[in-house]
C-alpha positions as MATLAB code, in Angstrom:
seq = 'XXXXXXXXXXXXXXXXXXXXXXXXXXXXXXXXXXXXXXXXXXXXXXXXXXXXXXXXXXXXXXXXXXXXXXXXXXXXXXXXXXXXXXXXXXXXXXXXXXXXXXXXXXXXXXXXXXXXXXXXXXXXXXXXXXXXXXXXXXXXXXXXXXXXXXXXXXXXXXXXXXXXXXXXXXXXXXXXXXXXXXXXXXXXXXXXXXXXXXXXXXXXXXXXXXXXXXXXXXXXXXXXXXXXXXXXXXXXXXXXXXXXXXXXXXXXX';
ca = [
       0.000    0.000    0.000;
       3.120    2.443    1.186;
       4.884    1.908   -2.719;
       1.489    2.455   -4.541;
       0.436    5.578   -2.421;
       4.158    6.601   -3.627;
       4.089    5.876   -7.158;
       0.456    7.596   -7.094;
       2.033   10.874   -5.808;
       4.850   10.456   -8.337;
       1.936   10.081  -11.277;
       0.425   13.510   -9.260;
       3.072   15.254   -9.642;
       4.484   15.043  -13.435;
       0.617   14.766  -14.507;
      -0.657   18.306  -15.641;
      -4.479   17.291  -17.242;
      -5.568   15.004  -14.717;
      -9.151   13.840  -14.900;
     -11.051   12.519  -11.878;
     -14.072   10.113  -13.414;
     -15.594    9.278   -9.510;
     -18.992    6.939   -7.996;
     -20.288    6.877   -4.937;
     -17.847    5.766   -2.537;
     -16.251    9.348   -3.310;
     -18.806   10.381   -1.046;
     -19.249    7.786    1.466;
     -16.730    8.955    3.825;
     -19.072   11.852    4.182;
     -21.649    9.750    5.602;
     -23.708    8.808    2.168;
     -24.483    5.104    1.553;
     -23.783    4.194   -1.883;
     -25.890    2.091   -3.814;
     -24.499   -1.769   -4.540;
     -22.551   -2.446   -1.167;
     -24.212   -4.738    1.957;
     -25.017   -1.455    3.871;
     -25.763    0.483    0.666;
     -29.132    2.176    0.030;
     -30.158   -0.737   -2.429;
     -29.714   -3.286    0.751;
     -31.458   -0.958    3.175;
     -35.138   -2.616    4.375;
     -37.521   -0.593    4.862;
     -40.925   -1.770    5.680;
     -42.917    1.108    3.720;
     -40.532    0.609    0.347;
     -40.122   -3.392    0.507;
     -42.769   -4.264   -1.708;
     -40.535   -2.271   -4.685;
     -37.492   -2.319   -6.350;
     -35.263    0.220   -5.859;
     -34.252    1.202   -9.631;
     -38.194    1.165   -9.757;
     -38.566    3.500   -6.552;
     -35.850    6.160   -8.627;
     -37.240    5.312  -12.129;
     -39.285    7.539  -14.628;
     -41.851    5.515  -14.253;
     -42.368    5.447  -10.567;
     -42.051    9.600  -11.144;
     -45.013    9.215  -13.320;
     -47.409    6.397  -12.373;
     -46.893    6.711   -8.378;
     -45.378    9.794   -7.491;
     -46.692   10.286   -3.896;
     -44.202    7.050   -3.221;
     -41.489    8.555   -5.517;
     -41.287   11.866   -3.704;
     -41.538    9.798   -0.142;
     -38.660    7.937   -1.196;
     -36.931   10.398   -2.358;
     -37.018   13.192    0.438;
     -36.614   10.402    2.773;
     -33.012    8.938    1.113;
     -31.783   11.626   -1.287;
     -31.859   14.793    1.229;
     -27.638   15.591    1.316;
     -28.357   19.406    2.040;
     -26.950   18.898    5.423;
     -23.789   17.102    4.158;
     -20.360   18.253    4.037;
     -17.297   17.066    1.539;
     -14.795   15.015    3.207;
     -10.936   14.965    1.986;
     -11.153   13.594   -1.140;
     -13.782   16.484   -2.552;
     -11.523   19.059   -0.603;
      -8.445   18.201   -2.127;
      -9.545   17.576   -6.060;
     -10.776   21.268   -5.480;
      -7.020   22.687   -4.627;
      -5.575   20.389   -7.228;
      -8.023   22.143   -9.595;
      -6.697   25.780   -8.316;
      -3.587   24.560   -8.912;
      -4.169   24.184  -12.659;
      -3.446   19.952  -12.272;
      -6.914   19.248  -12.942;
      -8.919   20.116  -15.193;
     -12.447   18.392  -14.768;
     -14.244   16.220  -12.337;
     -16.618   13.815  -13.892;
     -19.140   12.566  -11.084;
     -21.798   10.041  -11.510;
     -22.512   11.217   -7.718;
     -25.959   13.670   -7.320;
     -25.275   15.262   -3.989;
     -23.407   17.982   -5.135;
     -20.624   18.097   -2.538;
     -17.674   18.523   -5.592;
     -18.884   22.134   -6.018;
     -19.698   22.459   -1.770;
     -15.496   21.827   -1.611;
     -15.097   24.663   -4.331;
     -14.759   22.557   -7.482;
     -15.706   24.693  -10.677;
     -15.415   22.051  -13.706;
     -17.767   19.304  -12.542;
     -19.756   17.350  -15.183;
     -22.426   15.911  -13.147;
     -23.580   13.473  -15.745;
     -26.363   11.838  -13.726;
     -27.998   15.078  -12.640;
     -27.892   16.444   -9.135;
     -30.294   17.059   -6.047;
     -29.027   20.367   -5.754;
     -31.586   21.579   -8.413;
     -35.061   20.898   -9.241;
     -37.387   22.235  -12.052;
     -41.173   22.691  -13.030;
     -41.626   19.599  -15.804;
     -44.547   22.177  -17.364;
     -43.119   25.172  -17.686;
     -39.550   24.260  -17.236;
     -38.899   27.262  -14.410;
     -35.796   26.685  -11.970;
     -37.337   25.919   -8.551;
     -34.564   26.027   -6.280;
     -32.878   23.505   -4.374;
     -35.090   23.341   -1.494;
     -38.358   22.703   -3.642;
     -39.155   18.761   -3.069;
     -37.381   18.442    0.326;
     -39.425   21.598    2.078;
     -42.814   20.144    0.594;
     -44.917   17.217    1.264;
     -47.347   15.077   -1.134;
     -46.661   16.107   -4.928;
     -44.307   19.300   -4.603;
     -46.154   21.941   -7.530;
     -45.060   24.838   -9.207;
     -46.616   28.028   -7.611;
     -46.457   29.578  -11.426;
     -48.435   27.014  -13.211;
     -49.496   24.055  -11.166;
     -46.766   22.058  -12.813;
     -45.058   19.350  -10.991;
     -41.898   19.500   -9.795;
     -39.154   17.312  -10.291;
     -35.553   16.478   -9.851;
     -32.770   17.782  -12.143;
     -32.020   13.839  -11.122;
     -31.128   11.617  -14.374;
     -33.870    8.766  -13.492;
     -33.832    5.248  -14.314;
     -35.274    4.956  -18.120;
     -34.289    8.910  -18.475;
     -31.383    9.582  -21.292;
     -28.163   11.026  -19.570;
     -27.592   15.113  -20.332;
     -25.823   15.436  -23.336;
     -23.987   18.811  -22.246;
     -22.622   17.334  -19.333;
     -21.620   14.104  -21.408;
     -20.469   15.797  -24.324;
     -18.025   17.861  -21.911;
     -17.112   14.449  -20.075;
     -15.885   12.847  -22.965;
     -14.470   15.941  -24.270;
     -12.235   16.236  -21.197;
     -11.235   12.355  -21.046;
      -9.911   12.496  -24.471;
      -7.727   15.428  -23.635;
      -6.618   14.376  -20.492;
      -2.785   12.942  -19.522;
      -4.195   11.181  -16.557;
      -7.255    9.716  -15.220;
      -8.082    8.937  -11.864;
     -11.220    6.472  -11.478;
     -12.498    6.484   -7.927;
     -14.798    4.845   -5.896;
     -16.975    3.402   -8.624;
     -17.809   -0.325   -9.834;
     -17.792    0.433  -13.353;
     -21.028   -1.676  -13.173;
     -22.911    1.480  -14.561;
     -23.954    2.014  -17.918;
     -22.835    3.836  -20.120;
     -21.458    6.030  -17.902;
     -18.649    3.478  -16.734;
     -17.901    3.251  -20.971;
     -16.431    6.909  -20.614;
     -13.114    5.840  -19.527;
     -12.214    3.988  -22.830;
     -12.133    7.519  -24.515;
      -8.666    8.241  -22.790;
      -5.700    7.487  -24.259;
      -3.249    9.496  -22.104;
      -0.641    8.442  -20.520;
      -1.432    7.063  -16.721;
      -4.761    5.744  -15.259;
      -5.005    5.581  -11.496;
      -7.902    3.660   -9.810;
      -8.842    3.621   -6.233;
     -11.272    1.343   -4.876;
     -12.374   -0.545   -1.887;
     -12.890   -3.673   -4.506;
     -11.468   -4.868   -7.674;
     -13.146   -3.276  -11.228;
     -13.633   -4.514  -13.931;
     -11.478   -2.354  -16.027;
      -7.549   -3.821  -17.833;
      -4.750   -1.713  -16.445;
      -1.125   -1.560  -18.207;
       1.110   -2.491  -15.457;
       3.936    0.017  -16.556;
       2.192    3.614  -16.256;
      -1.535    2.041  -14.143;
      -1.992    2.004  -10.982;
      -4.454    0.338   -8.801;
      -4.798    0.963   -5.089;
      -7.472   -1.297   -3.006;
      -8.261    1.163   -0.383;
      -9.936    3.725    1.579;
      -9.904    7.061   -0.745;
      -9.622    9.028    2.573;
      -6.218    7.566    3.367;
      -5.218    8.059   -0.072;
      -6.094   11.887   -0.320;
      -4.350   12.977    2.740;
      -1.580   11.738    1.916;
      -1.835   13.843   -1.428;
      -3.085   17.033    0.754;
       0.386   16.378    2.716;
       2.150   15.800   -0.628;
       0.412   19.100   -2.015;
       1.427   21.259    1.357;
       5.024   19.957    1.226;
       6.025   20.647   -2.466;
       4.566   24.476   -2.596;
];
């Protein structure tokens, strides 16, 4: 663990267009479950959701044919207002000022890359941080669904209000994509954090880059063929990992 936390600073420092392509356990050590693990939010019982699945409880579909449960479940599991970013978050966002990276890519929702200061974040599945009327389109805050109870409406035109949440069924935002890939393709080095790669097609982004170093931090294995000359894979906590980097980072300037 001691040599591959080295040769990870090593990659740090002679890398100037580093990518960070990050899942959910980027955010765990804040406190969020993630979604596939034996304490993650798709293992949670709960007597009121039990009878459904959860894809189906954060679908379009359960949006649209039973949106009093939607809205439950969602308020209930997706409220990360009161959550702050943890090392990892903190740290891409100095990296960033330091002109050594030059995008985040998140599949996360919770918004806590831009809470740590990060500016370039492509938040390709959407984030909690917004929501908007589905009639007439208006911005509605963040606070919208989470302040309201039964089917949150829009006080303009009796719309419903919604998530700017990329649901299950619901076609990933091109802009943010489109910027995603852009930034992969250009990038020297990518960092892939805290993510299965068990996500569609999200987890097919990191075949754009052809730079020259790919890093990957994990608590498990992925499913993704390293080079073992210029990759690196460390099996461990991210937290360890970053603060190590933040020492790194305080040390060389």
């Amino acid at each position: 663990m001691e040599e591959k936390i080295k040769r990870f600073l090593e990659i740090m420092d002679e890398s100037e267009r580093i990518v960070f392509f990050g899942g959910a356990g980027v955010s765990t050590e804040s406190g969020i479950p993630d979604f596939r693990s034996k304490d993650g939010l798709y293992n949670q019982h709960d007597v009121q959701f039990d009878s459904y699945s959860p894809e189906y409880l954060l679908s379009h579909s359960c949006l649209v044919r039973e949106p009093e449960v939607f809205f439950e479940f969602y308020r209930q599991k997706m409220d990360t207002r009161g959550i702050e970013p943890n090392i990892t978050h903190k740290v891409l966002a100095e990296l960033e000022d330091m002109g050594k990276l030059t995008a985040i890519v998140t599949q996360n929702i919770d918004g806590l890359h831009q809470k740590a200061g990060s500016r370039k974040v492509y938040e390709i599945h959407g984030t909690t941080q917004h929501n908007y009327c589905s009639k007439c389109r208006r911005d509605m805050g963040k606070d919208a669904i989470f302040n309201s109870t039964g089917i949150p409406t829009c006080p303009h035109c009796g719309g419903m209000i919604r998530p700017y949440v990329t649901l299950y069924e619901e076609g990933l935002p091109e802009d943010a994509v489109a910027g995603a890939i852009s930034a992969i393709r250009q990038a020297d080095c990518l960092i892939v954090a805290g993510t299965s790669l068990n996500v569609y097609p999200a987890a097919s982004y990191i075949y754009e880059f052809h730079g020259k170093h790919i890093v990957v931090l994990n608590l498990d294995p992925v499913g993704v063929s390293l080079n073992p000359d210029s990759d690196l894979f460390i099996q461990g906590k991210m937290g360890t990992v970053f603060t190590r980097l933040s020492e790194h980072l305080r040390h060389i300037l």
